[in-house]
Coordinates of C-alpha atoms (C1' of nucleotides) in Angstrom, one line a residue:
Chain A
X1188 CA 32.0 -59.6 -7.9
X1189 CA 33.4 -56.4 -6.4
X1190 CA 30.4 -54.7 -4.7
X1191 CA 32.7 -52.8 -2.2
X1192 CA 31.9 -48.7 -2.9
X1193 CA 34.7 -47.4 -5.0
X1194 CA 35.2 -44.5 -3.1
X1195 CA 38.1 -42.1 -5.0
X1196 CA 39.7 -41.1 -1.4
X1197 CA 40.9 -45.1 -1.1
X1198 CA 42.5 -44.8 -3.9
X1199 CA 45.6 -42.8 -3.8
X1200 CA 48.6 -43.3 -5.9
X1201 CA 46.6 -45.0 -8.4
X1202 CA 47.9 -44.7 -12.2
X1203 CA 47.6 -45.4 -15.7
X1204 CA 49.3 -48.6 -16.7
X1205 CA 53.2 -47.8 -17.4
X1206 CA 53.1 -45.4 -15.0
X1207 CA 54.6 -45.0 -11.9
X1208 CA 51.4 -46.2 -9.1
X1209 CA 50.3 -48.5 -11.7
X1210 CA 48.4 -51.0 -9.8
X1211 CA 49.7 -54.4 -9.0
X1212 CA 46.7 -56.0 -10.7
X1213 CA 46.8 -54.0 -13.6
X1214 CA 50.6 -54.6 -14.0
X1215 CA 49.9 -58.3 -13.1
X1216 CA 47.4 -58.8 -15.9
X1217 CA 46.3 -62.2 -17.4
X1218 CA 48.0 -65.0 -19.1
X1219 CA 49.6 -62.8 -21.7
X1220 CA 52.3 -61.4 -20.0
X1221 CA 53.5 -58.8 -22.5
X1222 CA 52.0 -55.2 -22.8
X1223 CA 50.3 -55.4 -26.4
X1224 CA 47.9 -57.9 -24.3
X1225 CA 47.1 -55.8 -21.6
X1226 CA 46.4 -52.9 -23.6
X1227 CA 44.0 -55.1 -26.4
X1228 CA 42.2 -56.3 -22.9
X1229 CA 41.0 -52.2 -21.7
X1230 CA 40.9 -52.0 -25.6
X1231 CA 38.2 -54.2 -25.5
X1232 CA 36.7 -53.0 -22.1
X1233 CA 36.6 -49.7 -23.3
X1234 CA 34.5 -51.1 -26.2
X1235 CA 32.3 -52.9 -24.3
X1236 CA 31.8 -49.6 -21.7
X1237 CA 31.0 -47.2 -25.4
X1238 CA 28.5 -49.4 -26.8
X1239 CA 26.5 -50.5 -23.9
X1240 CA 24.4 -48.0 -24.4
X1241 CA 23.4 -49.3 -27.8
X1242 CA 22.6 -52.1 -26.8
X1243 CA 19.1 -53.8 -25.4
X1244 CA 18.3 -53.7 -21.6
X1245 CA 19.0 -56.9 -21.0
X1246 CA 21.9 -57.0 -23.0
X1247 CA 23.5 -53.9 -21.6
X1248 CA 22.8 -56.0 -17.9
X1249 CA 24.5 -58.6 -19.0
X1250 CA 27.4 -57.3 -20.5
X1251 CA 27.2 -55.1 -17.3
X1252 CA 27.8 -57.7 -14.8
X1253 CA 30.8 -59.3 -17.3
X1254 CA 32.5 -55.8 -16.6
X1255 CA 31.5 -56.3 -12.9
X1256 CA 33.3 -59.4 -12.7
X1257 CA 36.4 -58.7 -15.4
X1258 CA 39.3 -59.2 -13.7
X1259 CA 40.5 -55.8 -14.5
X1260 CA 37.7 -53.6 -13.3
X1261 CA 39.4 -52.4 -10.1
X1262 CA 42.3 -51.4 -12.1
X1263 CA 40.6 -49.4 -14.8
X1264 CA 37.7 -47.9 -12.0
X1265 CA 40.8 -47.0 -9.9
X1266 CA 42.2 -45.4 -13.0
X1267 CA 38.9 -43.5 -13.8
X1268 CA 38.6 -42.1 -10.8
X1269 CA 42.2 -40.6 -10.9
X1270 CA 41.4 -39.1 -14.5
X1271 CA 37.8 -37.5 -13.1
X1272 CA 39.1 -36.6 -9.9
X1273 CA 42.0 -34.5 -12.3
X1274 CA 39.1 -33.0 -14.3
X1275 CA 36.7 -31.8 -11.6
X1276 CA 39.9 -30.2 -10.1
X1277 CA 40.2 -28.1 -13.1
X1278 CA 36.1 -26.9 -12.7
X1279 CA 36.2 -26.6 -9.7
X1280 CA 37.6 -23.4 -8.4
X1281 CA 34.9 -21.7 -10.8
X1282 CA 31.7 -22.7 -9.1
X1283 CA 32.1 -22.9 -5.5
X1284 CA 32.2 -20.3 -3.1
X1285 CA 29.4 -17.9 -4.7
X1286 CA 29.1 -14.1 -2.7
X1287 CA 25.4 -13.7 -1.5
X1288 CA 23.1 -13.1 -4.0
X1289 CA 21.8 -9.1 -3.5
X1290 CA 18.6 -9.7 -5.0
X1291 CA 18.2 -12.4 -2.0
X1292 CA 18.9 -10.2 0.6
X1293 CA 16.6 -7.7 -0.8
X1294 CA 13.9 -9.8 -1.0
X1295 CA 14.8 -11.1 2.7
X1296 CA 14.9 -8.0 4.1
X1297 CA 11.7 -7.0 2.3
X1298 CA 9.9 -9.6 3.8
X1299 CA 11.4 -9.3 7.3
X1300 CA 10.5 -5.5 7.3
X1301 CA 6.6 -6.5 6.4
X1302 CA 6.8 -9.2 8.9
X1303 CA 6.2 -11.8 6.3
X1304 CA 9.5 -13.6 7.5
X1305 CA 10.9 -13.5 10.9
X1306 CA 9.5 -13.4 13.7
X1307 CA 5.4 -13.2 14.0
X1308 CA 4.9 -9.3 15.9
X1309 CA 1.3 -9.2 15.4
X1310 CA 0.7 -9.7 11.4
X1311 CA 2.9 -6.5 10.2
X1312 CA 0.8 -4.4 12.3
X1313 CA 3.2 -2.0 12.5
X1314 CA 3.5 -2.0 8.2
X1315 CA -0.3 -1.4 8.4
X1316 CA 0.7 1.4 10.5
X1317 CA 3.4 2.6 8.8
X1318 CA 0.9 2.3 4.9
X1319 CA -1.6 3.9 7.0
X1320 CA 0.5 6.9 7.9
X1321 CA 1.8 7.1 4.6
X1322 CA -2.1 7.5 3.3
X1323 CA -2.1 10.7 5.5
X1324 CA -5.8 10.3 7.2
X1325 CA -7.1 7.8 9.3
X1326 CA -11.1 7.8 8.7
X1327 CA -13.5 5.7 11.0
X1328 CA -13.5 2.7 9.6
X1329 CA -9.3 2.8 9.8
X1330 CA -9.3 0.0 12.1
X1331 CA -11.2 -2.2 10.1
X1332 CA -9.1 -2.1 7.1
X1333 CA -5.9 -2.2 9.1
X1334 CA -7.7 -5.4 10.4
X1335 CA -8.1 -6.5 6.4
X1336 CA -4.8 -6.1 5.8
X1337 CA -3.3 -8.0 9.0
X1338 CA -5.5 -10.7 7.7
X1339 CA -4.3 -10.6 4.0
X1340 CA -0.6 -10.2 5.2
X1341 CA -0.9 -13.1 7.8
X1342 CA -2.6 -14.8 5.0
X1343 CA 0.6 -14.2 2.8
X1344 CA 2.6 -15.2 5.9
X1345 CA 1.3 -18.7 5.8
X1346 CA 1.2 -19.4 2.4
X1347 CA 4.9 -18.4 2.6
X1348 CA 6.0 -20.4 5.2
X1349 CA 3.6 -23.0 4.4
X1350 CA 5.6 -23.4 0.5
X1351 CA 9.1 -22.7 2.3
X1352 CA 8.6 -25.8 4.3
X1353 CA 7.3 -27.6 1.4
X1354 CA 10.1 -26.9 -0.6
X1355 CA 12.4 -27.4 2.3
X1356 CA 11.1 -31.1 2.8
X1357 CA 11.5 -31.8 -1.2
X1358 CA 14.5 -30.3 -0.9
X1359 CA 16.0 -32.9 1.8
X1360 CA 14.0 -35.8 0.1
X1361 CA 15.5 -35.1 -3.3
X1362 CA 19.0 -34.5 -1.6
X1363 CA 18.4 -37.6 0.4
X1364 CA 17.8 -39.8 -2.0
X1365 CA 19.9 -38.6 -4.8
X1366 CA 23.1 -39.1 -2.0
X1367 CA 21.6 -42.9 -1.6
X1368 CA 21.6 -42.9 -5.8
X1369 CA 25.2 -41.6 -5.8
X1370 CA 26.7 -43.8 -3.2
X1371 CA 24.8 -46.8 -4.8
X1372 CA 26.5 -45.7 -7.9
X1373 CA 29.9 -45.1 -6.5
X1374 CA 30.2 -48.9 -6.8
X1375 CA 29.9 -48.7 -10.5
X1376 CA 31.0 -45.1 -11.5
X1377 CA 34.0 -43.4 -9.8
X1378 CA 32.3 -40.6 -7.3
X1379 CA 33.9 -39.0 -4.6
X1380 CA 32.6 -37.8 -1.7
X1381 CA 33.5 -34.6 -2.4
X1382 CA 31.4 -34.8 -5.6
X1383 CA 28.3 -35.9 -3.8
X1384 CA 28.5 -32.9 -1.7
X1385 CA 28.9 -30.8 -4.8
X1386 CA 25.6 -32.4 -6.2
X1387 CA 24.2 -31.6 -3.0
X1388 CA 25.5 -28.1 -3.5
X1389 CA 23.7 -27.9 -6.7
X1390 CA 20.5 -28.9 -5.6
X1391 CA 20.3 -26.4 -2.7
X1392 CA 21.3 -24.0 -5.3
X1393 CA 18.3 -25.2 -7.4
X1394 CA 16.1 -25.6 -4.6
X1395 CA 17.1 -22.1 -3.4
X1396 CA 16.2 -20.6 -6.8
X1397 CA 13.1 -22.2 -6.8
X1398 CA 12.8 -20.2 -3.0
X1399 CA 14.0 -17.2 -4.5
X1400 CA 11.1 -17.3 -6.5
X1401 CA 9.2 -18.1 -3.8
X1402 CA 10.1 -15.1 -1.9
X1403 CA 10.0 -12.9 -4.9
X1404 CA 6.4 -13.7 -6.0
X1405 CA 5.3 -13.3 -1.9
X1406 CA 7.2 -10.1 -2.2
X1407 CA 4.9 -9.3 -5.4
X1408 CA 2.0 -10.3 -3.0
X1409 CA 2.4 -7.7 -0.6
X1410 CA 3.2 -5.1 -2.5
X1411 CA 0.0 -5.5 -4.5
X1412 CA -1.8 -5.8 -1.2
X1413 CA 0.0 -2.7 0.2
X1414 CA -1.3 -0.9 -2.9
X1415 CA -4.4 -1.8 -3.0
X1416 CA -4.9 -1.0 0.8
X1417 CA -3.6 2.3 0.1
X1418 CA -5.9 2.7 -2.9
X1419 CA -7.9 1.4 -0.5
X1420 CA -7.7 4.5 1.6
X1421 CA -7.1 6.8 -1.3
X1422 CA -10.6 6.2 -2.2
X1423 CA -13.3 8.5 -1.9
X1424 CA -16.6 8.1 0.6
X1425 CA -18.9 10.5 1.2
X1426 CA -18.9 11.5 4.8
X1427 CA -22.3 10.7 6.4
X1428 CA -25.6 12.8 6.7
X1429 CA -24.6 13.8 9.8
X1430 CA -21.2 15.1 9.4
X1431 CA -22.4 16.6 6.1
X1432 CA -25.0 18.8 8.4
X1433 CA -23.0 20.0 11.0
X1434 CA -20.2 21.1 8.3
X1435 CA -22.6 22.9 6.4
X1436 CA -24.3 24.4 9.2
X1437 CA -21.3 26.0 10.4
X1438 CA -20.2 26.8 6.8
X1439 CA -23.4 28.6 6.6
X1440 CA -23.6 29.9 10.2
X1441 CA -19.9 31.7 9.2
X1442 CA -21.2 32.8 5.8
X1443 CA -19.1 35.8 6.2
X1444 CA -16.1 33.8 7.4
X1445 CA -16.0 30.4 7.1
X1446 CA -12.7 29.7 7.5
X1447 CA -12.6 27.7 10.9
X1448 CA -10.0 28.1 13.1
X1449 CA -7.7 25.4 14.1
X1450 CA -9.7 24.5 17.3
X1451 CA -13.6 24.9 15.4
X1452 CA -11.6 22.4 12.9
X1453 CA -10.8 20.0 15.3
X1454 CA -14.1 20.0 16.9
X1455 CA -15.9 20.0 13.1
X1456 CA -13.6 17.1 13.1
X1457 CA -14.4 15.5 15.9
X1458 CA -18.2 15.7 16.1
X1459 CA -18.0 14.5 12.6
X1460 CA -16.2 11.8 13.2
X1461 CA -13.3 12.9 10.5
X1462 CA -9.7 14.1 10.3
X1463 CA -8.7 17.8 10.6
X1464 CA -7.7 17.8 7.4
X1465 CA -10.4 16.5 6.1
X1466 CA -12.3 19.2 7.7
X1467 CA -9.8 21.7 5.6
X1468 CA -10.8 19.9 2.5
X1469 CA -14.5 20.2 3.0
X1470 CA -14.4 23.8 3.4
X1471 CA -11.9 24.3 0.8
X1472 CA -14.0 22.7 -1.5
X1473 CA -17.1 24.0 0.0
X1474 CA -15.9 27.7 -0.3
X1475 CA -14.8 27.7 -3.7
X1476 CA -17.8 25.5 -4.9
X1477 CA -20.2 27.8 -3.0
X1478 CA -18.4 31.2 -4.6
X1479 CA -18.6 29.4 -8.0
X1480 CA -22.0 28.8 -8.2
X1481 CA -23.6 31.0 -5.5
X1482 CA -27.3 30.3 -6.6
X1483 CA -27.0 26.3 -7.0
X1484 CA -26.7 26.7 -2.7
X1485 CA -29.4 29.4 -2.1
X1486 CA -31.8 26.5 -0.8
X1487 CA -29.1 24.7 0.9
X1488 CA -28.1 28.5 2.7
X1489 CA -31.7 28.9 3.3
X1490 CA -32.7 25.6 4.8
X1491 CA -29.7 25.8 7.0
X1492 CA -30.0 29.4 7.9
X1493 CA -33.2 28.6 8.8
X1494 CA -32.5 25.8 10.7
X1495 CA -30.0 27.8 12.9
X1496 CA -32.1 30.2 13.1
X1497 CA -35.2 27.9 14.6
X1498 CA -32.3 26.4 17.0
X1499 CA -31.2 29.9 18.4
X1500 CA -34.6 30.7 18.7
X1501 CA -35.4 27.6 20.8
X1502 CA -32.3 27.4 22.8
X1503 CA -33.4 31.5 23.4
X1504 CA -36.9 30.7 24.9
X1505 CA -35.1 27.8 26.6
X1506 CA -33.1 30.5 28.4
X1507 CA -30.2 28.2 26.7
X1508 CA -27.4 29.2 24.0
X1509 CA -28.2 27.5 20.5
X1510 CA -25.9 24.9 19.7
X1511 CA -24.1 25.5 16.9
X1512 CA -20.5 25.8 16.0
X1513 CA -18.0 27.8 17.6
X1514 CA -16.7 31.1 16.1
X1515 CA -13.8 31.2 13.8
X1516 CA -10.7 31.8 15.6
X1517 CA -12.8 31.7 18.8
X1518 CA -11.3 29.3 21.9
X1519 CA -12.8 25.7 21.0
X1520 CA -15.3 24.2 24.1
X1521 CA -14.6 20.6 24.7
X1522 CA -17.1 18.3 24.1
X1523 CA -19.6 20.8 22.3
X1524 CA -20.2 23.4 20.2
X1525 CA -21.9 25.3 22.4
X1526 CA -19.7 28.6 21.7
X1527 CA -22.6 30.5 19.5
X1528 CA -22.9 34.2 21.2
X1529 CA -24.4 37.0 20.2
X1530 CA -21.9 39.7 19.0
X1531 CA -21.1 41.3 22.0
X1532 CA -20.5 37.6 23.5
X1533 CA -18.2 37.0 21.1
X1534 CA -16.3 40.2 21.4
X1535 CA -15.6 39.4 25.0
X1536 CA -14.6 36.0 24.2
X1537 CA -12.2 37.3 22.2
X1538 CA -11.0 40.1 24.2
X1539 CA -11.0 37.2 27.1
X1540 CA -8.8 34.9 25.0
X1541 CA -6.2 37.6 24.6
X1542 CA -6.7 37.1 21.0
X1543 CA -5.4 40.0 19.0
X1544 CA -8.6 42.4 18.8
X1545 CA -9.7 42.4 14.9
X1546 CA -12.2 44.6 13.8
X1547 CA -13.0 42.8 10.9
X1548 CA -13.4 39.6 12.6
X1549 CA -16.0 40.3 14.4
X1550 CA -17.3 42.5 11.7
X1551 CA -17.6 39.2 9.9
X1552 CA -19.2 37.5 12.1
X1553 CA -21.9 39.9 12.8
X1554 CA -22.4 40.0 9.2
X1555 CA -23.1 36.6 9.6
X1556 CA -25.5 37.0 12.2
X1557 CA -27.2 39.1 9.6
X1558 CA -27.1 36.9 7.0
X1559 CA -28.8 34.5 9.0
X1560 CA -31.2 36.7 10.2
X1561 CA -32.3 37.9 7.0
X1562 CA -32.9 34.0 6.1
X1563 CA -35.1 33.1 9.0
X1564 CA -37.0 36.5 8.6
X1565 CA -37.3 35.9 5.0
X1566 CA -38.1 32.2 5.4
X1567 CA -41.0 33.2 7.8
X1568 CA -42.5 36.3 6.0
X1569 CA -41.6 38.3 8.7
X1570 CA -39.1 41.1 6.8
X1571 CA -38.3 40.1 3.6
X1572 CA -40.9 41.7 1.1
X1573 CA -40.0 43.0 -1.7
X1574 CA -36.7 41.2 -1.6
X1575 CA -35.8 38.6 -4.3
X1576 CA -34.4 35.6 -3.7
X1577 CA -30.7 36.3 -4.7
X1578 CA -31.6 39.5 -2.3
X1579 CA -33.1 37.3 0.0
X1580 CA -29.7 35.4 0.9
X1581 CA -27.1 37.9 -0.8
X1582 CA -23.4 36.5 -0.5
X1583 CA -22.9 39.2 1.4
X1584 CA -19.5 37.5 2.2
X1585 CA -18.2 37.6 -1.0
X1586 CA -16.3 41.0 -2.1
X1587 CA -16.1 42.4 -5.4
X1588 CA -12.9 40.6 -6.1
X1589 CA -14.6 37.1 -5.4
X1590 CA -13.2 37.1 -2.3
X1591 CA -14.9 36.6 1.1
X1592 CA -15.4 39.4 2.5
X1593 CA -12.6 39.9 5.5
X1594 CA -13.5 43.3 7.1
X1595 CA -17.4 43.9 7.0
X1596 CA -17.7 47.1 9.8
X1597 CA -20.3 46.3 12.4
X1598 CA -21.9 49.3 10.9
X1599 CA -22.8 47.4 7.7
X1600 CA -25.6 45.7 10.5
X1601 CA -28.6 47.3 9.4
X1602 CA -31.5 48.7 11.1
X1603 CA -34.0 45.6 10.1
X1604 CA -32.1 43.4 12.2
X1605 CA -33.0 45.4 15.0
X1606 CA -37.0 44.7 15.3
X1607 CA -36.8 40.8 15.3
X1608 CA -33.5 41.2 16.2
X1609 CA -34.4 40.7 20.1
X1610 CA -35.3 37.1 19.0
X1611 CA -32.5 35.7 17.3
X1612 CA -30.0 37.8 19.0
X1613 CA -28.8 34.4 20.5
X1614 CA -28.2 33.4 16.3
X1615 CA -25.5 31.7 16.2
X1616 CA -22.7 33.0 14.1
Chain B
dG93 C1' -24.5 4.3 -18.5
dC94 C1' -24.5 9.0 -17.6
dA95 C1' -24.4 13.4 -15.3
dG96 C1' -23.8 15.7 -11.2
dA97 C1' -22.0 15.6 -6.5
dT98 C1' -18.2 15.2 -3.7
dG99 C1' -13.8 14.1 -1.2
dA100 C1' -8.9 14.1 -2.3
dT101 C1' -4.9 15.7 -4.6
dT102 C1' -1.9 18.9 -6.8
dC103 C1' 0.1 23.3 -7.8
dG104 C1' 0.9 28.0 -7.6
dG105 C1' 0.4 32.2 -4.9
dT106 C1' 0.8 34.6 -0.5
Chain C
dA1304 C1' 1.3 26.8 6.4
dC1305 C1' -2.8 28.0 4.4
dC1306 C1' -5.7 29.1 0.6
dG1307 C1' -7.8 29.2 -4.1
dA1308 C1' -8.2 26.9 -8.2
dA1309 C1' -8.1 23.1 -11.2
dT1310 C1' -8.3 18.5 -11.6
dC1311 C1' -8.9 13.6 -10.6
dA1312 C1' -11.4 9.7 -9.1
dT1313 C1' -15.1 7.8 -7.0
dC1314 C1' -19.9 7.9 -5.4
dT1315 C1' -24.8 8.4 -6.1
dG1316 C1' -29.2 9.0 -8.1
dC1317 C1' -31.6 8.6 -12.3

DNA sequence: GCAGATGATTCGGT
DNA sequence: ACCGAATCATCTGC
């Protein structure tokens, strides 16, 4: 029996019977010497080969190892080989040779830019960054959830690289052992080696479809994660007690005015622990919701006026300055807000700032010292009889129009400030 | 679950 | 760029 692999690239020149390259075996051929002989004896091979399949197991083994051993099975493997190798010649030129698929490179490039693929830099840090950034604030608890999502992305990571191998390793065993099943077969069957490595082609292909998939559905993964942590950020917390108070105790300290400069804004911010801009938001919100509905905050006005008030009062008999916020537009103090002055004070900051002088600045902001005056007199009994409570804690900063009030004249202070006047004349403003 | 509070966003005006 | 206003989306207390 002919076990030797039938390799097509042995057999060159090989041909159909009658044909030039006919091989000498096949032209040979048994005891009948004449051609209607041979061709009755592939006849009947060819026969035997089409209805193997019908038959039993054991039958189809048999007849199997008769074909093995028929004289002319060399011949007519040789010339099956020839015929195949002619026919995957005309496929060929189809299927090999494929550009790079874009969706591929998109996908790999995706995953390298989120540090998914490619070399580990620290988790995609710099994606967290970059999601971050994109949010537009960074509150206190930003390094924390930039820690969640290095986690969830090196999570991803792993997975990733953990299935890539996987498939890698099924892909080499399946390649592996389908080359063993061809090359076993190329005894039987005509294969070339050309044609394993085609069939090894198509199962890398398969294989890296099944990767594609891979990389798409981790792709998926961090784009939901990316979402989420910016939905993450997107989402709404109150700020804490704290922050609340010392926003609202400037808001209420700058009744007249409270429209912190950039400097106040970035102390507010950073006493509070918050962005600038989400010191803008506050009082954005705060101003319009406070104009809105002026008697909803008369308690909240009063309470903090009060407070202020009490502070100034202390920080007076201390022979200290209250603390409270600084000025709007007034230089910012690091570390404190320890820039409350009495109205002349803050005139000479401002004149020592260089600022522009504005009248009605500082006309607001003793307006505001009034305003708060009037609270903590009210709120101890000390001045306000007779007066209501709207009258007690009049939005004095609020114009006719709706608007704050931008150019209250000093002279708008009015005498009752004067009497108790010498005790909160350190109010802050 | 609901209503109100509240931080964030969007849009138009200046 | 900043602000007012409207609106959205979530939080919070009941």
């Amino acid at each position: 029996m002919d076990e030797q692999p039938r390799l097509m690239h042995s057999h060159t020149g090989v041909g159909m019977a009658g044909h030039p390259g006919l091989p000498q075996h096949m032209q040979e051929g048994n005891g009948g010497t004449d051609g209607d002989g041979r061709k009755q004896d592939i006849g009947d091979i060819l026969q035997q080969i089409m209805t193997i399949t019908d038959q039993s197991l054991d039958e189809a083994q048999a007849r199997k190892h008769a074909l093995n051993c028929h004289r002319m099975k060399p011949a007519l493997f040789n010339v099956l080989c020839e015929i195949k190798e002619k026919t995957v010649l005309s496929i060929r030129g189809a299927q090999e040779e494929e550009p790079p698929d874009p969706q591929l490179m998109r996908l790999d490039n995706m995953l390298l830019a989120e540090g998914v693929s490619g070399p580990e830099k620290g988790g995609g840090s710099a994606a967290a960054a970059a999601a971050a950034a994109a949010s537009g604030g960074a509150g206190p608890d930003n390094s924390a959830e930039h820690s969640d999502y290095r986690a969830k992305l090196t999570q991803i990571r792993q997975i990733y690289h953990t299935e890539l191998e996987k498939y890698e390793q099924a892909c080499n065993e399946f390649t592996t052992h389908v080359m063993n099943l061809l090359r076993e077969q190329s005894r039987t069957r005509p294969i070339s080696p050309k044609e394993i490595e085609r069939m090894v082609n198509i199962i890398h292909r398969k294989f890296s479809s099944i990767q594609m998939q891979l990389k798409q559905s981790t792709c998926e993964a961090v784009m939901i994660l990316r979402s989420r942590f910016l939905d993450a950020r997107r989402k709404r917390r109150n700020f804490n007690k704290q922050a609340t108070e010392i926003l609202n105790e400037y808001f209420y300290s700058h009744l007249s005015n409270p429209y912190p400069s950039e400097e106040a804004k970035e102390e507010l911010a950073k006493k509070c622990a918050i962005t600038v801009a989400q010191v803008s938001n506050w009082f954005g919100n705060k101003r319009i919701r406070y104009k809105k509905n002026i008697g909803k905050f008369q308690e909240e006005a009063n309470m903090y006026a009060a407070r202020t008030a009490v502070n100034a009062a202390n920080a007076s008999s201390h022979g200290s300055q209250a603390n409270s916020p600084s000025t709007p537009n007034s230089a910012g103090s690091a570390g404190s807000f320890n820039m409350s002055n009495s109205g002349d004070l803050f005139m000479s900051v401002q004149s020592l700032n260089g600022d522009s002088y504005q009248g009605a600045q500082v006309g607001a902001n003793v307006q505001s010292q009034v305003d708060t005056l009037r609270h903590v007199i009210s709120q101890t009994g000390g001045y306000s009889e007779g007066l209501t409570a709207n009258q007690m804690y009049s939005p004095q900063g609020i114009n006719a129009n709706g608007g704050w009030q931008d150019a209250p004249t000093p002279s708008s202070v009015t005498s009752p400030t004067e009497g108790p006047g010498s005790v909160h004349s350190d109010t802050s403003n």
